[in-house]
Amino acid sequence: MSMTEKLEKIRSPKLQNQREVTHQRTMIIATAVVLTAVEDTLRDQKCDNTPTAYFAALLALLSQSVSPSNGLVNKELATSVVYLLDIVTSYVPAPLLRSKFSQILSSLAPALSSQDVEAPLVRSSIGCLESLLIAQDTAAWALPQSQISPRKAISGLLTLSVDHKPKVRKRSQDAITNVLKNPPPGPSLDHPAADLCAETALRTLKEAVVMSNTKKRRGKDPRQEHHQPGIMHALQLVKTIASASGGWPAKKIESLCTMLMEISKSSNEYLTIAAFNLFETLFVGMADEFSSAKLPRLLEAISTLRPSENDSQLLPPWIAVVSRGHDVFAQVAPEETFQKLPQLFEMITGFLASSSYEIRVSASECLISLLVNCIPNNVLLEPSPSDEKILEQLAHFAIEILSVKYQAAWIEIFNVEATLFEALKWKSSPLANDIVKTIGELRGNDSFMGKKEADFVLGKAIEAMGPQAVLEILPLNLSKPRLGDPGRAWLLPVLRDHVRNTNLAHFRTEFVPLSEILFQKVLDDSGPEKSMEIKIFETIVQQIWSLLPGYCNLPLDLVSAFDQSFAELLSNLLYRQPELRPDVCRALQLLVETNQKIETEEATEQALLLTTRMTNADAQNNLEHLASFAGNLLAVLFNVYNETLPQNRGYILQCINAFLSITPSQELLETFTRVTAKFESTLTKALPQNQSDKSRPSQPSSSQMPPATHTLMDLIITISIYLPVSSYTSLFTIASHLLLQTHDPQLQKKAYKLLPRLAKSSNAASALHDMNSDLQALLLSSASSVSVSARRDRLAALAVVIGHLPSSDLHFIPSVLSEVVIAAKEVNEKARAAAFDLLVLMGQRMKVGGTIEQSKIPHMDSDAPVAEAGLDEFFTMVSAGLTGTTPHMVSASVTALTRILYEFKSELSNQLIEDLASTMDLFLASNSREIVRSCLGFTKVAVISLPEELMRPRLENLIPALVAWSREHKARFRSKVKHILERAMRRFGYDAVERCCPEEDRKFVHNIRKTKERRKRKKEAATAAAAATDGGAGAEEPRRKNRFESEYDKVVYGSDSSETASEDAAEEGEDGIDANEPRRRTKGRRAYIVEDPDEPLDLLDRKALGNISSSKPVKLNRALGKQRVKTDVDGKLILGEEDGEGEDAMVVDGGGSINGNKKSNRETEREPGDGTLEGGTNAYVEAIRGRDAVQRGRGGRLKFSNKRERGEKMDIDDDDDAGGNGNKSTKAGGKGAEKQNQDPKKQRRGLGVGKVRGGRVVKSAGKTKGKK
C-alpha cells in the first residue's frame, strides 16, 4: 500500500463500520484534522504533497507538541503527529533521515521513556524509530551508546521489547527484526548492532532467570513456578534476534546455549519447550549459505553442554537438539557432517544402555535421524576409500549394540538396524553381514520374544542386500539339511514380503531346483492319504513360487535371466499347476508394469540409480526384450484363460492386459485376426445348438466352464483398447451381430461392454466421433432386443455415444430418453446408478446447446418443428413421462425429475421449479402407492435443497398432503413422512410446520419434536458421561505381550502355567514385589533370564539376547502323575471339581468331611435329582414352583415360562429336626434369591398348589431324614 492510499484512509475513515471506543474515535478524527491542516499549509505554500514536504511539516508540529526539556506539551497533538510521521518516514530519503536523526530521537525520547504514555503513541514512536534506524550507515552505527546515536535508540527498543503491554512488545520486536534484516553495506555478515542486541537480550534473560530462582527459594508463591512471564518475554526477544538475517552472533553462541540448557532444567514444561524451540530457530536461521559458518561453533557449544548420562529430564531434549543440529549441518556441509558420524555414533550409542526408557528412545531416534540425513548420495554411488572406512565404522557400531549390554533397548536397536540397511542400501553387503547373522540366530532361538521385530530387520536387509547375500549368511537348509544347522523355512514369508529389485537369476539357480526336489517328493508319495510331511512339502513349494513376483519386481538382470527356457518353464507351470497360476501371472505382470513405470519416470538419472539401480534406457531395453516373448506368452495365457473357471480369471486377464500393452502392432493385429476368426467359427457352430436349447438356463454354474464364445469375446474386448483405428470396423461388425441376437444374453452383455472399453483408449475419441451416426442407429435398432442382464452395460454404451454426440444429432437424446427414465426404476442398483448418471450427462449435453430435429425422433411426425436444446427443454422432455398410462412409468418419471432437479436446481428458472412442485402436489394425492413413494422422494429433495423463499409459501399445501400419508404403514410411508417433516422443521422451524398441519394430525408433529428433543438430551448425557469417564480414568496401561507364538502353544503350554504364576503372585507380588505393599508404577522394565536347565547361559555370546525376556518365566505343564488327585471314600477319582474344593479332605456322603470340617450352606445344598431324599424333595418343589413350572393363566390356559435368570433358586426352610442343625435355611445367591425372599402372597402359584399361609413350605422329607 502506497503512502497516498494510507493517507486517504485517514482522510475519510469509515467510522460507521468501526467499533472503536470513544477515545479511539476521537483520536482518528483528530489525526484526520491534523492531516488536513498540514495539507492546507502545503497548498498555501504551493508545495507538492511529497513525502519530504509532509516530513518537514510534521517535524515542525512535533517540536510544538513535544519538548526535550518539558516532555509532552500537547498529548493529543503529539499522538496524531507521531502517527502520521510513522506513515511518512518510511518513504523519506535516507540521507534526510540521517541528517534529522538527533532532532527526531530527542523529540521522541519523552514518548518512549515516560511511564504514563499511552500505547498508541508508543507504537507510533517505535515505527518512526524503526525507519530512522534502517536508514543509518556504518559510520552512524559506530558511534558509542553514550551519545545520541543509533545504538542508544536500539537500546530503547530492546527495553520496550520486554514491556508488559503485549502490543507494545510485539511492535518493538518487529522493529528489531526489520532493523537487523537490513544491515548497512559492509563486509560483515552480521548487523553492527547484532552484538549489542544479543548481549542485551542475554542479560535480560539472565536477570529474569535469577529473579525467578530467587522467588522460588524464598517460596513467595508456588504458582510462580508455572507463571514466569519475564523469562517467556526474554526468550521471545532472543528468538526475534536469532531469526533475523544473519542469525545469532557467533561470539554469543556459547553463552546463549549455556543459558538455554539452564532453562531446560525447569519443571515448567512451557519454558522447556520454548528453550528447545529456540534451538530450532537458531538452526533454521543458520541453514542458508551466508550464516552456515556459525553452525560448527554452535554444534561444538551444544556438545560441551552434555548433561549427565542419568539425567532423564534434560538428556532426551539435548539428544534431540544434537540430532536436529546435525540434520541442518548435513544440508549445508554434507561431506563434513559425514566425516563426523563415527564420533557421533560412539557418543550416542552409549545412551542405549541407560536404564531410562526416555533416554533410550531419544538415542535411537537420534541414530535413525543421523543415518537418514547425514549419509550423502555420492557416498553410495561413488565412494572413496575414506568413505568406505567410515561406513565400516558405522557397521561396527551397529554390530556392537547387539550385545547383551544393550538388551534393555533391543526394540529400539532393531529400529536402528533396519534404518541402517535402508541408508546403506546395496552397500550393506558385506558391511552388515554380521548383523544379519546375529539377528538370524536370535530369530531361530525358540525362546526369543522379538521374532516380529527380527523379521522386520531381516526384511530390510533383504531389500538392501538382496536375497542372495542374505541366504549365503542364513541358508534355508531345506533340501539337504546338515546336522546341527537348523532349517529356516520361516525365512520364506520374510523373503516373499521384501524381495524386489534384485537378480532374477538367483531365483532360477536357488529356488527352482529346490522346488523341483520338494515337488518330486510329493509325487513319490503313493499313499492313499497325504502325510503331514507331504503337506509341509506342498506348502513350501507354494511359498517358493510366491517369491517369484518379488524377483520379477524390477529385476536387474532381466535380459540375461528371462530367456526361452525360463519362459517355457513358466508356461508349463501355467498349464500343469493351477494352484501356482496366480503367482506366475502376477510375476509376469510385474515384469512389464514396473519397467513401464521406470521408462516414463521423470526423475534424474542419479535419483533412479540410487533408488532402483536402473535408468530409463535400461527399462526401455527390458521392455523390448519382453516384447519378443509377448506373442508366445499371450498364446499360452489365452489357452490358460480358456481352461479356467470365470471366478478365477481376473488375474489372468490383468496379465494379458500387461503383455498386450507391449506387443508390437503387427503381431497384435495377427493375434486379433486369429481370435476373431476363432470366435466367428465357434459362434456359427454354437448358434444352432442355442436355438434348440432355449429352454435351458443361459448362465452356466460356477463349477462349469462357460461357452467358448464367451471366453473369446472376453479376449476381443481386452484386445480392443490396443488396436489401431482401422480395426474398429471389424469390432463394430461383431458388436452389431451380437446386439441383435436374443438367444444368448451373456454375449449381448459383453458386446455392450465394447464401447465403454474403447472409450478408455486415447486414439478412439476421433473414431467414436466419426462413427457416431452408425452407433446411434445400431443402439436404436437393438433397443427392443436388449436382455435384462445387459441393461446396465447398454446404459454405459449410451453414455459413450452421448458423450461424443455432435450438436446436430441431439435428437438421439429424446429418442432414448424413455428407456433411460424407465431404467431409473430398475431392480439392479448398478443399473439405477448408471441411469441416474446418464440423465445428468444428458442434461449437461443439452445445456451446452444445439438443435433438436424432432422429425428424426421415432414416432414423431415428419413435419415436427426444430427445437433449441436447453435445460428447460430437457425438463419438458422428462416431464412428458408424467402423462404415462401406467403407474410404473409415472413413478419413473418422477424419480428422474427428482435426480435432475437436484443436479441443476441452481440453473433453472423459479417458474419452472414452481410448476414442477405444483405438479408433484397433485401426484402426492394419487391412489397409487408407487407414484406417491416417488413423490415423497421429490418432496424430500425439494425441502432440503430448493430455495427457502420458494418453499416456505408452499408449506400450507405441502404439509397437509404429507401428513395424510402418515397413517399408511406399508412401504415405510410413515417413517418417510416423519423424516421429511423433521428436515422441514430443521429448515423452516417447528412453528411454521405446526401452523400448516391439520388439527387432527398435530399430535404426530408433536411426537416428532419430542422424539428429537429426547434424542438430543440422551446424546448430551452420553457425551457428558464419556467426558467424565475420560477425565477421571487414567491412561490404560499397554497390554502385556503374548508369551506364546501361536494359539496352539497357548492351549498346550498355558493351562497349568497360569496356575503356577497365580500361586507365585499370591505369595509374593508380581515381579517379586510384596503383595501387601501398594503397587508402584516404574518406568524401567524388568528383565529375566530364561536358562536352559542343562547348561548355564553364556552372557558373552551375542545369542544370549534371545534368552532375556521382559516377562517373568513360568514353568511349563506339570506332569499328570505329580498332580494331587481327588478321590471319594471308595477311592474313586473325582473329576470336574473347581479349584479349591475338596483339596484338604475327601468328600463323603454325609454333610461334613472325614476330618470333621464343616461346609458352607452352598456346599451342603442338595441339587434336584442327585439321588438323595432331600434332592428328591427339591426336585418336586422345583417342578411346581420353579422357573420352568407350568402355570395356569387367564381362562384356564396352560402357560410355560421361557425366562432365563442367573442364580435363581427356591428359598426352602427346613424343619427344626432336619440334619440335626435346628431351624436352618439354605439360600441361593444372586438376584433370583432376593426375589424369592419377597412376600409369598405376591408370588405366582404353581399348577395344583394351594395358597401358602405364612410364606413357608414345610418339607416332610426333612423330618424323615432327621429321624434317621
PDB file of C-alpha atoms in Angstrom, residues 771-880:
ATOM      1  CA  MET A 771     -18.845 -43.268 -36.424  1.00  0.00           C
ATOM      2  CA  ASN A 772     -21.371 -41.699 -34.063  1.00  0.00           C
ATOM      3  CA  SER A 773     -24.255 -41.841 -36.540  1.00  0.00           C
ATOM      4  CA  ASP A 774     -23.753 -45.547 -37.173  1.00  0.00           C
ATOM      5  CA  LEU A 775     -23.554 -46.217 -33.445  1.00  0.00           C
ATOM      6  CA  GLN A 776     -26.792 -44.306 -32.867  1.00  0.00           C
ATOM      7  CA  ALA A 777     -28.598 -46.365 -35.473  1.00  0.00           C
ATOM      8  CA  LEU A 778     -27.188 -49.584 -34.017  1.00  0.00           C
ATOM      9  CA  LEU A 779     -28.271 -48.750 -30.461  1.00  0.00           C
ATOM     10  CA  LEU A 780     -31.743 -47.630 -31.551  1.00  0.00           C
ATOM     11  CA  SER A 781     -32.300 -50.790 -33.593  1.00  0.00           C
ATOM     12  CA  SER A 782     -31.218 -53.024 -30.704  1.00  0.00           C
ATOM     13  CA  ALA A 783     -33.444 -51.354 -28.090  1.00  0.00           C
ATOM     14  CA  SER A 784     -36.220 -53.925 -28.481  1.00  0.00           C
ATOM     15  CA  SER A 785     -33.913 -56.936 -28.121  1.00  0.00           C
ATOM     16  CA  VAL A 786     -31.949 -55.904 -25.031  1.00  0.00           C
ATOM     17  CA  SER A 787     -31.944 -58.501 -22.234  1.00  0.00           C
ATOM     18  CA  VAL A 788     -32.440 -57.719 -18.568  1.00  0.00           C
ATOM     19  CA  SER A 789     -28.845 -58.566 -17.611  1.00  0.00           C
ATOM     20  CA  ALA A 790     -27.444 -56.257 -20.315  1.00  0.00           C
ATOM     21  CA  ARG A 791     -29.338 -53.089 -19.383  1.00  0.00           C
ATOM     22  CA  ARG A 792     -26.605 -51.603 -17.222  1.00  0.00           C
ATOM     23  CA  ASP A 793     -23.968 -52.138 -19.912  1.00  0.00           C
ATOM     24  CA  ARG A 794     -26.328 -50.731 -22.547  1.00  0.00           C
ATOM     25  CA  LEU A 795     -26.707 -47.569 -20.445  1.00  0.00           C
ATOM     26  CA  ALA A 796     -22.900 -47.311 -20.268  1.00  0.00           C
ATOM     27  CA  ALA A 797     -22.719 -47.641 -24.067  1.00  0.00           C
ATOM     28  CA  LEU A 798     -25.374 -44.932 -24.462  1.00  0.00           C
ATOM     29  CA  ALA A 799     -23.290 -42.679 -22.204  1.00  0.00           C
ATOM     30  CA  VAL A 800     -20.279 -43.117 -24.523  1.00  0.00           C
ATOM     31  CA  VAL A 801     -22.318 -42.205 -27.598  1.00  0.00           C
ATOM     32  CA  ILE A 802     -23.916 -39.166 -25.924  1.00  0.00           C
ATOM     33  CA  GLY A 803     -20.511 -38.037 -24.677  1.00  0.00           C
ATOM     34  CA  HIS A 804     -19.302 -37.835 -28.309  1.00  0.00           C
ATOM     35  CA  LEU A 805     -22.616 -36.585 -29.720  1.00  0.00           C
ATOM     36  CA  PRO A 806     -22.417 -33.765 -32.324  1.00  0.00           C
ATOM     37  CA  SER A 807     -24.595 -30.704 -31.815  1.00  0.00           C
ATOM     38  CA  SER A 808     -26.604 -31.596 -34.925  1.00  0.00           C
ATOM     39  CA  ASP A 809     -27.589 -35.038 -33.628  1.00  0.00           C
ATOM     40  CA  LEU A 810     -29.226 -34.078 -30.336  1.00  0.00           C
ATOM     41  CA  HIS A 811     -32.430 -35.812 -31.470  1.00  0.00           C
ATOM     42  CA  PHE A 812     -30.772 -39.011 -30.224  1.00  0.00           C
ATOM     43  CA  ILE A 813     -31.354 -37.890 -26.619  1.00  0.00           C
ATOM     44  CA  PRO A 814     -35.182 -37.798 -26.756  1.00  0.00           C
ATOM     45  CA  SER A 815     -35.070 -40.994 -28.823  1.00  0.00           C
ATOM     46  CA  VAL A 816     -33.595 -42.992 -25.911  1.00  0.00           C
ATOM     47  CA  LEU A 817     -34.874 -40.846 -23.046  1.00  0.00           C
ATOM     48  CA  SER A 818     -37.876 -43.030 -22.233  1.00  0.00           C
ATOM     49  CA  GLU A 819     -35.616 -46.061 -21.922  1.00  0.00           C
ATOM     50  CA  VAL A 820     -33.302 -44.230 -19.529  1.00  0.00           C
ATOM     51  CA  VAL A 821     -36.217 -42.935 -17.442  1.00  0.00           C
ATOM     52  CA  ILE A 822     -37.641 -46.440 -17.090  1.00  0.00           C
ATOM     53  CA  ALA A 823     -34.172 -47.686 -16.058  1.00  0.00           C
ATOM     54  CA  ALA A 824     -34.313 -45.342 -13.046  1.00  0.00           C
ATOM     55  CA  LYS A 825     -36.715 -47.898 -11.528  1.00  0.00           C
ATOM     56  CA  GLU A 826     -34.542 -50.938 -12.220  1.00  0.00           C
ATOM     57  CA  VAL A 827     -34.177 -53.551  -9.505  1.00  0.00           C
ATOM     58  CA  ASN A 828     -30.430 -53.712 -10.085  1.00  0.00           C
ATOM     59  CA  GLU A 829     -28.757 -50.976  -8.049  1.00  0.00           C
ATOM     60  CA  LYS A 830     -25.870 -50.542 -10.501  1.00  0.00           C
ATOM     61  CA  ALA A 831     -28.314 -50.178 -13.372  1.00  0.00           C
ATOM     62  CA  ARG A 832     -30.196 -47.477 -11.454  1.00  0.00           C
ATOM     63  CA  ALA A 833     -26.962 -45.628 -10.731  1.00  0.00           C
ATOM     64  CA  ALA A 834     -25.988 -45.810 -14.411  1.00  0.00           C
ATOM     65  CA  ALA A 835     -29.398 -44.440 -15.383  1.00  0.00           C
ATOM     66  CA  PHE A 836     -29.073 -41.508 -12.998  1.00  0.00           C
ATOM     67  CA  ASP A 837     -25.574 -40.695 -14.268  1.00  0.00           C
ATOM     68  CA  LEU A 838     -26.811 -40.852 -17.853  1.00  0.00           C
ATOM     69  CA  LEU A 839     -29.687 -38.493 -17.066  1.00  0.00           C
ATOM     70  CA  VAL A 840     -27.206 -35.978 -15.646  1.00  0.00           C
ATOM     71  CA  LEU A 841     -24.975 -36.410 -18.703  1.00  0.00           C
ATOM     72  CA  MET A 842     -27.933 -35.785 -20.988  1.00  0.00           C
ATOM     73  CA  GLY A 843     -28.785 -32.630 -19.085  1.00  0.00           C
ATOM     74  CA  GLN A 844     -25.237 -31.368 -19.313  1.00  0.00           C
ATOM     75  CA  ARG A 845     -25.171 -32.076 -23.062  1.00  0.00           C
ATOM     76  CA  MET A 846     -28.481 -30.272 -23.565  1.00  0.00           C
ATOM     77  CA  LYS A 847     -27.232 -27.339 -21.521  1.00  0.00           C
ATOM     78  CA  VAL A 848     -24.376 -26.808 -23.995  1.00  0.00           C
ATOM     79  CA  GLY A 849     -26.932 -26.078 -26.696  1.00  0.00           C
ATOM     80  CA  GLY A 850     -27.701 -27.216 -30.205  1.00  0.00           C
ATOM     81  CA  THR A 851     -30.682 -28.105 -32.370  1.00  0.00           C
ATOM     82  CA  ILE A 852     -33.128 -30.977 -31.972  1.00  0.00           C
ATOM     83  CA  GLU A 853     -34.698 -32.146 -35.220  1.00  0.00           C
ATOM     84  CA  GLN A 854     -37.887 -33.616 -33.801  1.00  0.00           C
ATOM     85  CA  SER A 855     -38.817 -35.173 -37.133  1.00  0.00           C
ATOM     86  CA  LYS A 856     -35.969 -37.685 -36.679  1.00  0.00           C
ATOM     87  CA  ILE A 857     -37.313 -38.848 -33.319  1.00  0.00           C
ATOM     88  CA  PRO A 858     -39.135 -42.205 -33.616  1.00  0.00           C
ATOM     89  CA  HIS A 859     -42.957 -41.951 -33.720  1.00  0.00           C
ATOM     90  CA  MET A 860     -42.834 -38.194 -34.385  1.00  0.00           C
ATOM     91  CA  ASP A 861     -44.409 -36.507 -37.397  1.00  0.00           C
ATOM     92  CA  SER A 862     -42.217 -35.685 -40.345  1.00  0.00           C
ATOM     93  CA  ASP A 863     -43.206 -32.036 -40.166  1.00  0.00           C
ATOM     94  CA  ALA A 864     -42.360 -31.629 -36.469  1.00  0.00           C
ATOM     95  CA  PRO A 865     -40.561 -28.331 -35.814  1.00  0.00           C
ATOM     96  CA  VAL A 866     -36.901 -27.972 -34.844  1.00  0.00           C
ATOM     97  CA  ALA A 867     -36.357 -27.212 -31.146  1.00  0.00           C
ATOM     98  CA  GLU A 868     -33.484 -25.489 -29.425  1.00  0.00           C
ATOM     99  CA  ALA A 869     -31.618 -27.533 -26.858  1.00  0.00           C
ATOM    100  CA  GLY A 870     -31.538 -26.307 -23.283  1.00  0.00           C
ATOM    101  CA  LEU A 871     -32.276 -27.320 -19.722  1.00  0.00           C
ATOM    102  CA  ASP A 872     -35.903 -26.160 -19.887  1.00  0.00           C
ATOM    103  CA  GLU A 873     -36.436 -28.264 -22.996  1.00  0.00           C
ATOM    104  CA  PHE A 874     -34.810 -31.241 -21.322  1.00  0.00           C
ATOM    105  CA  PHE A 875     -37.090 -30.945 -18.280  1.00  0.00           C
ATOM    106  CA  THR A 876     -40.063 -30.707 -20.631  1.00  0.00           C
ATOM    107  CA  MET A 877     -38.985 -33.949 -22.308  1.00  0.00           C
ATOM    108  CA  VAL A 878     -38.662 -35.787 -18.994  1.00  0.00           C
ATOM    109  CA  SER A 879     -41.976 -34.331 -17.734  1.00  0.00           C
ATOM    110  CA  ALA A 880     -43.742 -35.893 -20.714  1.00  0.00           C
TER     111      ALA A 880
END
